[in-house]
Amino acid sequence: MGDKAVVSGIVAINQRARSAEQKALRRQVVLEVAETYFREVGYEAFSMAQLAKKAGLVKGTLYLYFTTREELFLTLYEQSLMRWGQVFIGSLSEPMTSRAYAERLYSTALMDGAFLPLLIRLEHVIEHNVSISRLIQSKRVFIRQVEAFAEATSTVLQLSEAQAREVVKTMGVLLIGATRSDQGPSLDNEALPQDVQALIASFASEPLFIKNAVRIIEGIRAEAAPPSNQ
Amino acid sequence: MGDKAVVSGIVAINQRARSAEQKALRRQVVLEVAETYFREVGYEAFSMAQLAKKAGLVKGTLYLYFTTREELFLTLYEQSLMRWGQVFIGSLSEPMTSRAYAERLYSTALMDGAFLPLLIRLEHVIEHNVSISRLIQSKRVFIRQVEAFAEATSTVLQLSEAQAREVVKTMGVLLIGATRSDQGPSLDNEALPQDVQALIASFASEPLFIKNAVRIIEGIRAEAAPPSNQ
DNA sequence: CTCTTGAAATGACCGGCGATCAGTTATATA
DNA sequence: TATATAACTGATCGCCGGTCATTTCAAGAG
């Protein structure tokens, strides 16, 4: 009991955060605790009071750093998006097949346990209850990421910039739609009838994503290069 | 004040529902009130107490007809799915282009104001907090609908059964991913900077869905019929 | 070294939520 | 008409996100 005093390493602010840097640092610490907690319990069971407890604060203090629960999640989303972007782009190699590209995209997106659950709730939940200016700021982060994706995609898939942007947009759509089934309740293997098990198996997200990603990339590739004309 | 007594038409149960039919009827009346209310306020703002008030009951009574809020929404989802299925299949004509098929699918799905908002929340929210047996029952409704869709699709697009099933599965994925942007906050036209407006415009759901639906249908069509071989 | 001051932090508090259940009441039947 | 049964009620529960008057602490002034 009484786990105050020194927390971690050199910086160790258990005192009040007064300077702007200290406040930013504390905010980031809270975000890291929040992300761990979020990975444990998911979106719906995540409570601000519990988060405060885990971060060694009191609920009211959280609201000095985040105006609403949703604004906190929006920040987590931005960070996970940028993190995933780095990992995905970093995983691409010079010339790639559509299939290899789709596989990298899928596996890196799933690897980050926070990204997809946040992405899936972005429009219907998170973006409501957030100020317009904060939302604009977030959209700009998104624009930057889309551009980075498009550039890398254009290179490795040998597509025009316009084609690459089209690919990126559609990959997002497909990723959300295909991984939706992974977000259902974890009924594991318990006594589901065969017809339902077969249904679930037929909606397995990985082949669903990859097969359709390839179809779309090849479709886009074919559109701008009519094979028999000019 | 005092709007008891006769409610509507001939049946008019303001009394207790005793027989199984009366109970089923009352349940259906509640569902209809719930759907109207849901269309007004959406998922998050929907409260059981308000619903009870609108249905002329008390909150506790609702829980005699639905075990949880989510089970009520699951029922609304099933009904809207079947309703849409009828409308969509009924709107198909004998031989159709991929594009016409995609357009019908998109427009009929959007027309029913309740279907997409429920579908989008199905796995991450609704299916949690519902009994396993109820979930199995719901999945079977879904299986039946998929089969009906596949049959109609096979006919109008002139595809094999396996191809048609693949089309149907993928259309669902695409529909959810593409219409996600419609679920954001309604920021209308108010003072969004141009870059953000351009982003939103570029993610407009209709062209996003239709272009990619066509790409995928054509991709699936091409897979089983290699043009230069056999 | 002490005092002042203003912002960081607190915790009690708010209204509303989904859900529960002991008690009430209407009604079909004997 | 009396009785048993189950549909219905409404008070109550614990918890939620969010607020705010008050307290506390550290940096800068003297």
Short mmCIF file of C-alpha atoms (C1' of nucleotides) in Angstrom, two decimals:
data_model
loop_
_atom_site.label_atom_id
_atom_site.label_comp_id
_atom_site.label_asym_id
_atom_site.label_seq_id
_atom_site.Cartn_x
_atom_site.Cartn_y
_atom_site.Cartn_z
CA MET A 1 0.00 0.00 0.00
CA GLY A 2 1.07 3.59 -0.48
CA ASP A 3 2.78 3.32 -3.82
CA LYS A 4 3.57 6.99 -4.14
CA ALA A 5 7.10 8.33 -4.33
CA VAL A 6 9.44 7.48 -7.18
CA VAL A 7 7.66 6.06 -10.20
CA SER A 8 9.95 5.31 -13.05
CA GLY A 9 13.50 6.22 -13.98
CA ILE A 10 14.87 9.71 -14.01
CA VAL A 11 12.03 12.08 -14.78
CA ALA A 12 9.55 10.81 -12.22
CA ILE A 13 6.82 13.37 -11.91
CA ASN A 14 4.54 12.44 -9.11
CA GLN A 15 4.24 16.05 -8.32
CA ARG A 16 2.06 18.57 -10.04
CA ALA A 17 2.67 19.20 -13.67
CA ARG A 18 3.23 22.91 -14.01
CA SER A 19 5.22 23.63 -17.13
CA ALA A 20 3.79 22.90 -20.54
CA GLU A 21 6.28 20.09 -21.07
CA GLN A 22 5.39 18.46 -17.79
CA LYS A 23 1.73 18.63 -18.67
CA ALA A 24 2.33 17.12 -22.08
CA LEU A 25 4.36 14.36 -20.49
CA ARG A 26 1.67 13.56 -17.96
CA ARG A 27 -0.91 13.53 -20.72
CA GLN A 28 1.20 11.05 -22.60
CA VAL A 29 1.59 8.85 -19.53
CA VAL A 30 -2.17 8.82 -19.10
CA LEU A 31 -2.54 7.88 -22.74
CA GLU A 32 -0.20 4.97 -22.35
CA VAL A 33 -2.04 3.68 -19.30
CA ALA A 34 -5.30 4.17 -21.19
CA GLU A 35 -4.08 2.16 -24.14
CA THR A 36 -3.02 -0.77 -21.97
CA TYR A 37 -6.33 -0.65 -20.14
CA PHE A 38 -8.21 -0.41 -23.43
CA ARG A 39 -6.48 -3.50 -24.79
CA GLU A 40 -7.56 -5.34 -21.65
CA VAL A 41 -11.25 -4.47 -21.48
CA GLY A 42 -12.23 -3.01 -24.85
CA TYR A 43 -14.22 0.08 -25.66
CA GLU A 44 -17.55 -0.44 -23.93
CA ALA A 45 -16.18 -1.59 -20.58
CA PHE A 46 -13.60 1.19 -20.45
CA SER A 47 -14.48 3.62 -17.66
CA MET A 48 -12.91 6.95 -16.84
CA ALA A 49 -12.97 6.22 -13.11
CA GLN A 50 -11.06 2.98 -13.60
CA LEU A 51 -8.58 4.69 -15.88
CA ALA A 52 -8.00 7.36 -13.26
CA LYS A 53 -7.36 4.72 -10.65
CA LYS A 54 -4.90 2.88 -12.87
CA ALA A 55 -3.08 6.12 -13.66
CA GLY A 56 -2.86 7.07 -9.98
CA LEU A 57 -5.18 10.06 -10.34
CA VAL A 58 -8.73 10.96 -9.63
CA LYS A 59 -11.44 11.15 -12.25
CA GLY A 60 -11.74 14.92 -12.14
CA THR A 61 -8.07 15.30 -12.98
CA LEU A 62 -8.49 13.35 -16.20
CA TYR A 63 -10.81 16.06 -17.41
CA LEU A 64 -8.02 18.59 -17.15
CA TYR A 65 -6.22 16.64 -19.84
CA PHE A 66 -9.12 15.41 -21.99
CA THR A 67 -12.38 17.23 -22.45
CA THR A 68 -14.43 14.05 -22.99
CA ARG A 69 -13.97 10.30 -23.00
CA GLU A 70 -14.29 10.38 -26.78
CA GLU A 71 -11.55 12.96 -27.16
CA LEU A 72 -9.24 10.63 -25.30
CA PHE A 73 -10.15 7.81 -27.67
CA LEU A 74 -9.69 10.06 -30.66
CA THR A 75 -6.16 10.74 -29.46
CA LEU A 76 -5.50 7.04 -28.98
CA TYR A 77 -6.80 6.46 -32.48
CA GLU A 78 -4.47 9.05 -33.98
CA GLN A 79 -1.49 7.59 -32.23
CA SER A 80 -2.32 4.05 -33.27
CA LEU A 81 -2.91 5.16 -36.84
CA MET A 82 0.49 6.82 -37.04
CA ARG A 83 2.14 3.85 -35.39
CA TRP A 84 0.55 1.43 -37.81
CA GLY A 85 1.44 3.65 -40.75
CA GLN A 86 5.10 3.51 -39.86
CA VAL A 87 5.06 -0.25 -39.39
CA PHE A 88 3.13 -0.94 -42.58
CA ILE A 89 5.12 1.36 -44.82
CA GLY A 90 8.31 0.11 -43.24
CA SER A 91 7.32 -3.45 -44.10
CA LEU A 92 6.97 -2.82 -47.83
CA SER A 93 9.71 -3.86 -50.21
CA GLU A 94 10.49 -2.46 -53.62
CA PRO A 95 8.29 -4.22 -56.15
CA MET A 96 5.47 -6.27 -54.74
CA THR A 97 2.60 -8.38 -55.94
CA SER A 98 -0.90 -7.25 -55.07
CA ARG A 99 -1.25 -10.27 -52.87
CA ALA A 100 1.92 -9.64 -50.89
CA TYR A 101 0.89 -6.01 -50.46
CA ALA A 102 -2.55 -7.01 -49.19
CA GLU A 103 -1.05 -9.55 -46.80
CA ARG A 104 1.32 -6.99 -45.29
CA LEU A 105 -1.47 -4.49 -44.90
CA TYR A 106 -3.72 -6.99 -43.21
CA SER A 107 -1.17 -8.49 -40.86
CA THR A 108 0.33 -5.20 -39.71
CA ALA A 109 -3.12 -3.70 -39.10
CA LEU A 110 -4.19 -6.65 -36.98
CA MET A 111 -0.93 -6.76 -35.08
CA ASP A 112 -1.58 -3.47 -33.32
CA GLY A 113 -4.31 -4.58 -30.93
CA ALA A 114 -5.77 -1.11 -30.47
CA PHE A 115 -5.95 0.24 -34.00
CA LEU A 116 -8.84 -1.68 -35.53
CA PRO A 117 -11.21 -1.54 -32.54
CA LEU A 118 -10.74 2.22 -32.51
CA LEU A 119 -11.02 2.65 -36.27
CA ILE A 120 -14.24 0.68 -36.33
CA ARG A 121 -15.83 3.00 -33.77
CA LEU A 122 -14.43 6.21 -35.19
CA GLU A 123 -17.37 7.65 -37.09
CA HIS A 124 -20.36 6.26 -35.24
CA VAL A 125 -19.13 6.86 -31.74
CA ILE A 126 -15.84 8.65 -31.25
CA GLU A 127 -16.34 11.55 -33.62
CA HIS A 128 -19.55 12.46 -31.87
CA ASN A 129 -18.88 14.25 -28.58
CA VAL A 130 -15.69 15.87 -29.82
CA SER A 131 -15.28 19.53 -30.68
CA ILE A 132 -15.27 20.52 -34.33
CA SER A 133 -11.79 21.97 -34.16
CA ARG A 134 -10.47 18.79 -32.59
CA LEU A 135 -12.17 16.82 -35.32
CA ILE A 136 -10.59 18.94 -38.03
CA GLN A 137 -7.20 18.43 -36.46
CA SER A 138 -7.81 14.69 -36.46
CA LYS A 139 -8.90 14.65 -40.08
CA ARG A 140 -5.66 16.37 -40.99
CA VAL A 141 -3.66 13.66 -39.30
CA PHE A 142 -5.66 11.23 -41.39
CA ILE A 143 -4.98 13.16 -44.60
CA ARG A 144 -1.27 13.06 -43.93
CA GLN A 145 -1.36 9.34 -43.38
CA VAL A 146 -3.36 8.70 -46.53
CA GLU A 147 -0.82 10.65 -48.50
CA ALA A 148 2.08 8.72 -47.02
CA PHE A 149 0.28 5.46 -47.77
CA ALA A 150 -0.49 6.53 -51.31
CA GLU A 151 3.10 7.46 -52.02
CA ALA A 152 4.46 4.16 -50.74
CA THR A 153 1.74 2.26 -52.55
CA SER A 154 2.44 4.01 -55.81
CA THR A 155 6.06 2.93 -55.57
CA VAL A 156 5.74 -0.69 -54.56
CA LEU A 157 2.75 -1.52 -56.75
CA GLN A 158 3.97 0.52 -59.70
CA LEU A 159 0.80 2.53 -59.99
CA SER A 160 0.10 6.13 -60.87
CA GLU A 161 -0.54 8.47 -57.97
CA ALA A 162 -4.26 8.58 -58.72
CA GLN A 163 -4.45 4.81 -58.86
CA ALA A 164 -2.51 4.48 -55.63
CA ARG A 165 -4.85 6.88 -53.85
CA GLU A 166 -7.79 4.85 -55.08
CA VAL A 167 -6.16 1.68 -53.77
CA VAL A 168 -5.53 3.21 -50.36
CA LYS A 169 -9.08 4.49 -49.99
CA THR A 170 -10.50 1.13 -50.89
CA MET A 171 -8.17 -0.83 -48.66
CA GLY A 172 -9.54 1.11 -45.73
CA VAL A 173 -13.09 0.30 -46.66
CA LEU A 174 -12.26 -3.36 -47.11
CA LEU A 175 -10.27 -3.61 -43.90
CA ILE A 176 -13.14 -2.32 -41.82
CA GLY A 177 -15.74 -4.46 -43.53
CA ALA A 178 -13.69 -7.64 -43.49
CA THR A 179 -12.50 -7.48 -39.89
CA ARG A 180 -15.93 -6.71 -38.52
CA SER A 181 -16.56 -10.37 -37.83
CA ASP A 182 -13.54 -10.46 -35.52
CA GLN A 183 -15.28 -7.96 -33.24
CA GLY A 184 -18.14 -10.25 -32.30
CA PRO A 185 -18.37 -11.92 -28.90
CA SER A 186 -15.73 -14.57 -28.35
CA LEU A 187 -17.88 -17.68 -28.46
CA ASP A 188 -14.74 -19.72 -28.90
CA ASN A 189 -15.61 -23.33 -29.64
CA GLU A 190 -18.46 -23.75 -27.25
CA ALA A 191 -21.32 -25.75 -28.60
CA LEU A 192 -22.18 -23.69 -31.64
CA PRO A 193 -24.26 -25.68 -34.11
CA GLN A 194 -22.50 -26.67 -37.29
CA ASP A 195 -24.42 -24.38 -39.61
CA VAL A 196 -23.47 -21.35 -37.54
CA GLN A 197 -19.88 -22.48 -37.25
CA ALA A 198 -19.76 -22.87 -41.02
CA LEU A 199 -21.15 -19.37 -41.45
CA ILE A 200 -18.55 -17.88 -39.17
CA ALA A 201 -15.80 -19.81 -40.91
CA SER A 202 -16.97 -18.56 -44.29
CA PHE A 203 -16.66 -14.99 -43.06
CA ALA A 204 -13.12 -15.42 -41.75
CA SER A 205 -11.57 -12.01 -42.12
CA GLU A 206 -8.18 -12.85 -43.56
CA PRO A 207 -9.17 -14.58 -46.80
CA LEU A 208 -12.11 -12.22 -47.14
CA PHE A 209 -9.79 -9.24 -47.04
CA ILE A 210 -6.98 -10.61 -49.12
CA LYS A 211 -8.95 -12.09 -51.95
CA ASN A 212 -10.98 -8.94 -52.41
CA ALA A 213 -8.00 -6.67 -52.00
CA VAL A 214 -6.33 -8.48 -54.87
CA ARG A 215 -9.45 -8.26 -57.00
CA ILE A 216 -9.67 -4.54 -56.42
CA ILE A 217 -6.03 -3.75 -56.95
CA GLU A 218 -6.04 -5.71 -60.17
CA GLY A 219 -9.26 -4.00 -61.17
CA ILE A 220 -7.75 -0.57 -60.61
CA ARG A 221 -4.57 -1.53 -62.41
CA ALA A 222 -6.56 -2.66 -65.42
CA GLU A 223 -8.69 0.47 -65.62
CA ALA A 224 -6.01 2.91 -66.67
CA ALA A 225 -4.22 0.58 -69.04
CA PRO A 226 -6.65 -0.78 -71.60
CA PRO A 227 -4.60 -3.68 -72.95
CA SER A 228 -5.58 -3.66 -76.61
CA ASN A 229 -5.87 0.07 -77.24
CA GLN A 230 -3.08 2.65 -77.59
CA MET B 1 -53.26 14.48 -20.62
CA GLY B 2 -54.72 11.07 -19.92
CA ASP B 3 -54.27 9.49 -23.32
CA LYS B 4 -55.34 6.04 -22.24
CA ALA B 5 -58.42 4.30 -23.63
CA VAL B 6 -58.76 3.36 -27.27
CA VAL B 7 -55.44 3.33 -29.09
CA SER B 8 -55.74 2.18 -32.65
CA GLY B 9 -58.35 0.44 -34.72
CA ILE B 10 -60.04 -2.77 -33.81
CA VAL B 11 -57.63 -4.76 -31.67
CA ALA B 12 -56.77 -2.06 -29.17
CA ILE B 13 -55.04 -3.77 -26.28
CA ASN B 14 -54.51 -1.34 -23.52
CA GLN B 15 -55.21 -4.11 -21.13
CA ARG B 16 -52.87 -6.81 -20.01
CA ALA B 17 -51.58 -9.20 -22.59
CA ARG B 18 -52.43 -12.67 -21.36
CA SER B 19 -52.53 -15.06 -24.27
CA ALA B 20 -49.40 -15.82 -26.25
CA GLU B 21 -50.80 -14.01 -29.28
CA GLN B 22 -51.57 -10.90 -27.28
CA LYS B 23 -48.07 -10.91 -25.87
CA ALA B 24 -46.55 -11.33 -29.31
CA LEU B 25 -48.70 -8.49 -30.56
CA ARG B 26 -47.69 -6.20 -27.73
CA ARG B 27 -44.06 -7.07 -28.33
CA GLN B 28 -44.45 -6.14 -31.96
CA VAL B 29 -46.12 -2.85 -31.05
CA VAL B 30 -43.20 -2.03 -28.78
CA LEU B 31 -40.81 -2.90 -31.60
CA GLU B 32 -42.56 -0.54 -33.94
CA VAL B 33 -42.47 2.29 -31.44
CA ALA B 34 -38.81 1.47 -30.82
CA GLU B 35 -37.98 1.63 -34.50
CA THR B 36 -39.58 5.02 -34.94
CA TYR B 37 -37.82 6.30 -31.85
CA PHE B 38 -34.54 4.80 -33.05
CA ARG B 39 -34.82 6.58 -36.39
CA GLU B 40 -35.31 9.84 -34.50
CA VAL B 41 -32.45 9.71 -32.03
CA GLY B 42 -30.05 6.99 -33.16
CA TYR B 43 -28.39 4.25 -31.21
CA GLU B 44 -26.46 6.02 -28.49
CA ALA B 45 -29.22 8.41 -27.42
CA PHE B 46 -31.84 5.65 -27.36
CA SER B 47 -32.94 5.01 -23.76
CA MET B 48 -35.17 2.27 -22.42
CA ALA B 49 -36.99 4.69 -20.11
CA GLN B 50 -37.86 6.98 -23.03
CA LEU B 51 -38.99 4.04 -25.11
CA ALA B 52 -41.23 2.87 -22.28
CA LYS B 53 -42.76 6.32 -22.04
CA LYS B 54 -43.39 6.47 -25.77
CA ALA B 55 -44.93 3.01 -25.73
CA GLY B 56 -47.17 3.90 -22.80
CA LEU B 57 -45.50 1.48 -20.43
CA VAL B 58 -43.07 1.55 -17.61
CA LYS B 59 -39.42 0.59 -17.93
CA GLY B 60 -39.76 -2.60 -15.91
CA THR B 61 -42.43 -3.89 -18.27
CA LEU B 62 -40.09 -3.63 -21.24
CA TYR B 63 -37.87 -6.19 -19.58
CA LEU B 64 -40.71 -8.71 -19.66
CA TYR B 65 -40.53 -8.54 -23.44
CA PHE B 66 -36.79 -8.07 -23.99
CA THR B 67 -34.10 -9.36 -21.73
CA THR B 68 -31.65 -6.56 -22.54
CA ARG B 69 -31.49 -3.38 -24.58
CA GLU B 70 -29.23 -5.21 -27.02
CA GLU B 71 -31.68 -8.04 -27.51
CA LEU B 72 -34.27 -5.48 -28.53
CA PHE B 73 -31.84 -4.02 -31.06
CA LEU B 74 -30.97 -7.48 -32.33
CA THR B 75 -34.65 -8.03 -33.02
CA LEU B 76 -34.93 -4.69 -34.80
CA TYR B 77 -31.90 -5.66 -36.86
CA GLU B 78 -33.43 -8.97 -37.90
CA GLN B 79 -36.64 -7.32 -38.95
CA SER B 80 -34.88 -4.62 -40.93
CA LEU B 81 -32.65 -7.21 -42.59
CA MET B 82 -35.63 -9.24 -43.76
CA ARG B 83 -37.45 -6.14 -44.86
CA TRP B 84 -34.48 -4.96 -46.89
CA GLY B 85 -33.99 -8.42 -48.35
CA GLN B 86 -37.50 -8.41 -49.74
CA VAL B 87 -37.16 -4.93 -51.18
CA PHE B 88 -33.75 -5.56 -52.73
CA ILE B 89 -34.58 -8.93 -54.26
CA GLY B 90 -37.90 -7.57 -55.44
CA SER B 91 -36.10 -4.73 -57.21
CA LEU B 92 -33.91 -7.01 -59.34
CA SER B 93 -34.79 -7.65 -62.94
CA GLU B 94 -33.86 -10.59 -65.09
CA PRO B 95 -30.42 -9.97 -66.55
CA MET B 96 -28.50 -7.08 -65.04
CA THR B 97 -25.15 -5.41 -65.37
CA SER B 98 -22.85 -5.47 -62.36
CA ARG B 99 -23.29 -1.75 -62.08
CA ALA B 100 -27.09 -1.83 -62.07
CA TYR B 101 -26.98 -4.61 -59.49
CA ALA B 102 -24.63 -2.61 -57.26
CA GLU B 103 -26.77 0.49 -57.60
CA ARG B 104 -29.92 -1.34 -56.56
CA LEU B 105 -28.16 -2.91 -53.63
CA TYR B 106 -26.81 0.41 -52.43
CA SER B 107 -29.96 2.44 -52.85
CA THR B 108 -32.29 -0.09 -51.27
CA ALA B 109 -29.97 -0.58 -48.30
CA LEU B 110 -29.77 3.15 -47.65
CA MET B 111 -33.47 3.67 -48.10
CA ASP B 112 -34.36 1.76 -44.95
CA GLY B 113 -33.18 4.26 -42.35
CA ALA B 114 -32.71 1.70 -39.62
CA PHE B 115 -30.90 -1.14 -41.34
CA LEU B 116 -27.40 0.24 -41.82
CA PRO B 117 -27.02 1.91 -38.41
CA LEU B 118 -27.98 -1.41 -36.82
CA LEU B 119 -25.83 -3.54 -39.11
CA ILE B 120 -22.81 -1.39 -38.38
CA ARG B 121 -23.18 -1.93 -34.64
CA LEU B 122 -24.06 -5.59 -34.84
CA GLU B 123 -20.82 -7.29 -33.94
CA HIS B 124 -19.07 -4.75 -31.75
CA VAL B 125 -22.05 -3.81 -29.64
CA ILE B 126 -25.32 -5.61 -30.17
CA GLU B 127 -24.07 -9.19 -30.19
CA HIS B 128 -22.45 -8.65 -26.84
CA ASN B 129 -25.01 -8.72 -24.02
CA VAL B 130 -27.26 -11.20 -25.79
CA SER B 131 -27.68 -14.84 -24.85
CA ILE B 132 -25.89 -17.44 -26.95
CA SER B 133 -29.10 -19.14 -27.96
CA ARG B 134 -30.58 -15.84 -29.09
CA LEU B 135 -27.42 -15.17 -31.06
CA ILE B 136 -27.61 -18.54 -32.78
CA GLN B 137 -31.20 -17.85 -33.70
CA SER B 138 -30.16 -14.52 -35.18
CA LYS B 139 -27.32 -16.06 -37.16
CA ARG B 140 -29.79 -18.47 -38.69
CA VAL B 141 -31.96 -15.62 -39.85
CA PHE B 142 -28.83 -14.22 -41.43
CA ILE B 143 -27.98 -17.52 -43.11
CA ARG B 144 -31.41 -17.69 -44.67
CA GLN B 145 -31.10 -14.17 -46.00
CA VAL B 146 -27.67 -14.81 -47.45
CA GLU B 147 -29.03 -17.84 -49.26
CA ALA B 148 -31.96 -15.88 -50.66
CA PHE B 149 -29.57 -13.13 -51.80
CA ALA B 150 -27.23 -15.64 -53.38
CA GLU B 151 -29.98 -17.31 -55.31
CA ALA B 152 -31.31 -14.06 -56.71
CA THR B 153 -27.80 -12.87 -57.45
CA SER B 154 -26.92 -16.06 -59.27
CA THR B 155 -29.91 -15.55 -61.53
CA VAL B 156 -29.64 -11.88 -62.39
CA LEU B 157 -25.86 -11.75 -62.73
CA GLN B 158 -25.63 -15.11 -64.48
CA LEU B 159 -23.11 -16.53 -62.05
CA SER B 160 -22.59 -19.96 -60.58
CA GLU B 161 -23.94 -20.52 -57.08
CA ALA B 162 -20.46 -20.41 -55.59
CA GLN B 163 -19.67 -17.18 -57.39
CA ALA B 164 -22.95 -15.66 -56.30
CA ARG B 165 -22.28 -16.52 -52.67
CA GLU B 166 -18.88 -14.91 -52.96
CA VAL B 167 -20.47 -11.79 -54.42
CA VAL B 168 -23.02 -11.58 -51.62
CA LYS B 169 -20.43 -11.99 -48.87
CA THR B 170 -18.28 -9.30 -50.36
CA MET B 171 -21.11 -6.88 -50.97
CA GLY B 172 -21.82 -6.95 -47.25
CA VAL B 173 -18.22 -6.17 -46.44
CA LEU B 174 -18.15 -3.34 -48.93
CA LEU B 175 -21.46 -1.88 -47.85
CA ILE B 176 -20.35 -1.58 -44.26
CA GLY B 177 -16.96 -0.17 -45.10
CA ALA B 178 -18.23 2.30 -47.67
CA THR B 179 -21.15 3.73 -45.70
CA ARG B 180 -19.11 4.22 -42.57
CA SER B 181 -18.40 7.81 -43.51
CA ASP B 182 -22.16 8.54 -43.52
CA GLN B 183 -22.27 7.75 -39.81
CA GLY B 184 -20.02 10.61 -38.74
CA PRO B 185 -21.36 13.71 -37.05
CA SER B 186 -23.46 15.87 -39.32
CA LEU B 187 -21.12 18.81 -39.75
CA ASP B 188 -23.20 19.93 -42.70
CA ASN B 189 -21.50 22.80 -44.46
CA GLU B 190 -20.37 24.78 -41.50
CA ALA B 191 -16.96 26.27 -41.91
CA LEU B 192 -14.94 23.16 -42.59
CA PRO B 193 -11.60 23.99 -44.17
CA GLN B 194 -11.25 23.06 -47.78
CA ASP B 195 -8.79 20.25 -47.32
CA VAL B 196 -11.12 18.47 -44.91
CA GLN B 197 -14.11 19.08 -47.16
CA ALA B 198 -12.16 17.58 -50.04
CA LEU B 199 -11.30 14.55 -47.93
CA ILE B 200 -14.90 13.97 -46.99
CA ALA B 201 -16.01 14.39 -50.58
CA SER B 202 -13.43 11.88 -51.73
CA PHE B 203 -14.88 9.32 -49.32
CA ALA B 204 -18.46 9.79 -50.48
CA SER B 205 -20.07 6.43 -49.93
CA GLU B 206 -22.02 5.96 -53.13
CA PRO B 207 -19.22 6.06 -55.71
CA LEU B 208 -16.93 4.28 -53.27
CA PHE B 209 -19.37 1.41 -52.99
CA ILE B 210 -20.42 1.19 -56.59
CA LYS B 211 -17.04 1.41 -58.25
CA ASN B 212 -15.58 -1.23 -56.00
CA ALA B 213 -18.62 -3.45 -56.20
CA VAL B 214 -18.24 -3.50 -59.95
CA ARG B 215 -14.53 -4.24 -59.70
CA ILE B 216 -15.20 -7.15 -57.40
CA ILE B 217 -18.10 -8.63 -59.32
CA GLU B 218 -16.09 -8.47 -62.49
CA GLY B 219 -13.12 -9.96 -60.69
CA ILE B 220 -15.20 -12.87 -59.46
CA ARG B 221 -16.75 -13.36 -62.86
CA ALA B 222 -13.34 -13.53 -64.46
CA GLU B 223 -11.91 -16.00 -61.99
CA ALA B 224 -13.96 -19.02 -62.98
CA ALA B 225 -13.93 -18.34 -66.69
CA PRO B 226 -10.34 -17.98 -67.89
CA PRO B 227 -10.96 -16.38 -71.27
CA SER B 228 -8.19 -17.96 -73.35
CA ASN B 229 -8.21 -21.46 -71.92
CA GLN B 230 -10.76 -24.28 -72.51
"C1'" DC C 1 14.17 32.38 3.69
"C1'" DT C 2 9.27 33.53 3.65
"C1'" DC C 3 5.13 35.11 1.57
"C1'" DT C 4 1.97 35.40 -2.13
"C1'" DT C 5 -0.47 33.69 -5.87
"C1'" DG C 6 -2.51 31.03 -9.38
"C1'" DA C 7 -3.06 26.86 -11.38
"C1'" DA C 8 -3.05 21.68 -10.61
"C1'" DA C 9 -5.41 18.38 -8.18
"C1'" DT C 10 -9.21 16.72 -5.48
"C1'" DG C 11 -13.53 14.38 -4.19
"C1'" DA C 12 -18.20 15.15 -3.35
"C1'" DC C 13 -21.90 15.68 -6.26
"C1'" DC C 14 -25.24 15.60 -10.41
"C1'" DG C 15 -28.65 13.55 -13.57
"C1'" DG C 16 -29.34 9.61 -16.20
"C1'" DC C 17 -28.41 5.02 -17.53
"C1'" DG C 18 -29.61 -0.32 -17.81
"C1'" DA C 19 -31.33 -3.62 -14.96
"C1'" DT C 20 -33.89 -5.85 -10.80
"C1'" DC C 21 -37.63 -7.35 -7.84
"C1'" DA C 22 -40.97 -7.29 -4.03
"C1'" DG C 23 -45.37 -5.96 -4.19
"C1'" DT C 24 -49.86 -4.79 -6.69
"C1'" DT C 25 -53.63 -5.65 -9.69
"C1'" DA C 26 -56.31 -7.36 -13.51
"C1'" DT C 27 -58.36 -11.31 -15.43
"C1'" DA C 28 -59.41 -16.25 -16.83
"C1'" DT C 29 -61.24 -19.96 -14.65
"C1'" DA C 30 -63.48 -22.92 -11.13
"C1'" DT D 1 -68.53 -14.65 -7.03
"C1'" DA D 2 -64.01 -16.27 -5.14
"C1'" DT D 3 -59.36 -17.57 -6.12
"C1'" DA D 4 -55.02 -18.33 -8.25
"C1'" DT D 5 -51.83 -16.68 -11.52
"C1'" DA D 6 -49.00 -13.90 -14.04
"C1'" DA D 7 -48.80 -9.19 -16.26
"C1'" DC D 8 -47.50 -5.03 -14.61
"C1'" DT D 9 -45.56 -1.38 -11.62
"C1'" DG D 10 -42.30 1.82 -9.53
"C1'" DA D 11 -38.90 2.23 -6.06
"C1'" DT D 12 -34.30 1.00 -5.92
"C1'" DC D 13 -29.50 -0.42 -7.18
"C1'" DG D 14 -24.76 0.39 -8.79
"C1'" DC D 15 -22.35 2.69 -12.14
"C1'" DC D 16 -21.57 5.93 -15.73
"C1'" DG D 17 -19.59 10.54 -17.84
"C1'" DG D 18 -19.05 14.98 -16.46
"C1'" DT D 19 -18.85 19.34 -13.16
"C1'" DC D 20 -17.17 22.44 -9.66
"C1'" DA D 21 -16.19 24.62 -5.13
"C1'" DT D 22 -12.43 23.80 -2.41
"C1'" DT D 23 -7.75 22.46 -1.20
"C1'" DT D 24 -2.90 22.06 -1.97
"C1'" DC D 25 1.46 22.81 -3.72
"C1'" DA D 26 5.37 24.93 -6.08
"C1'" DA D 27 7.37 28.85 -8.52
"C1'" DG D 28 8.47 33.69 -8.43
"C1'" DA D 29 8.63 38.10 -5.72
"C1'" DG D 30 10.40 40.60 -1.91
#
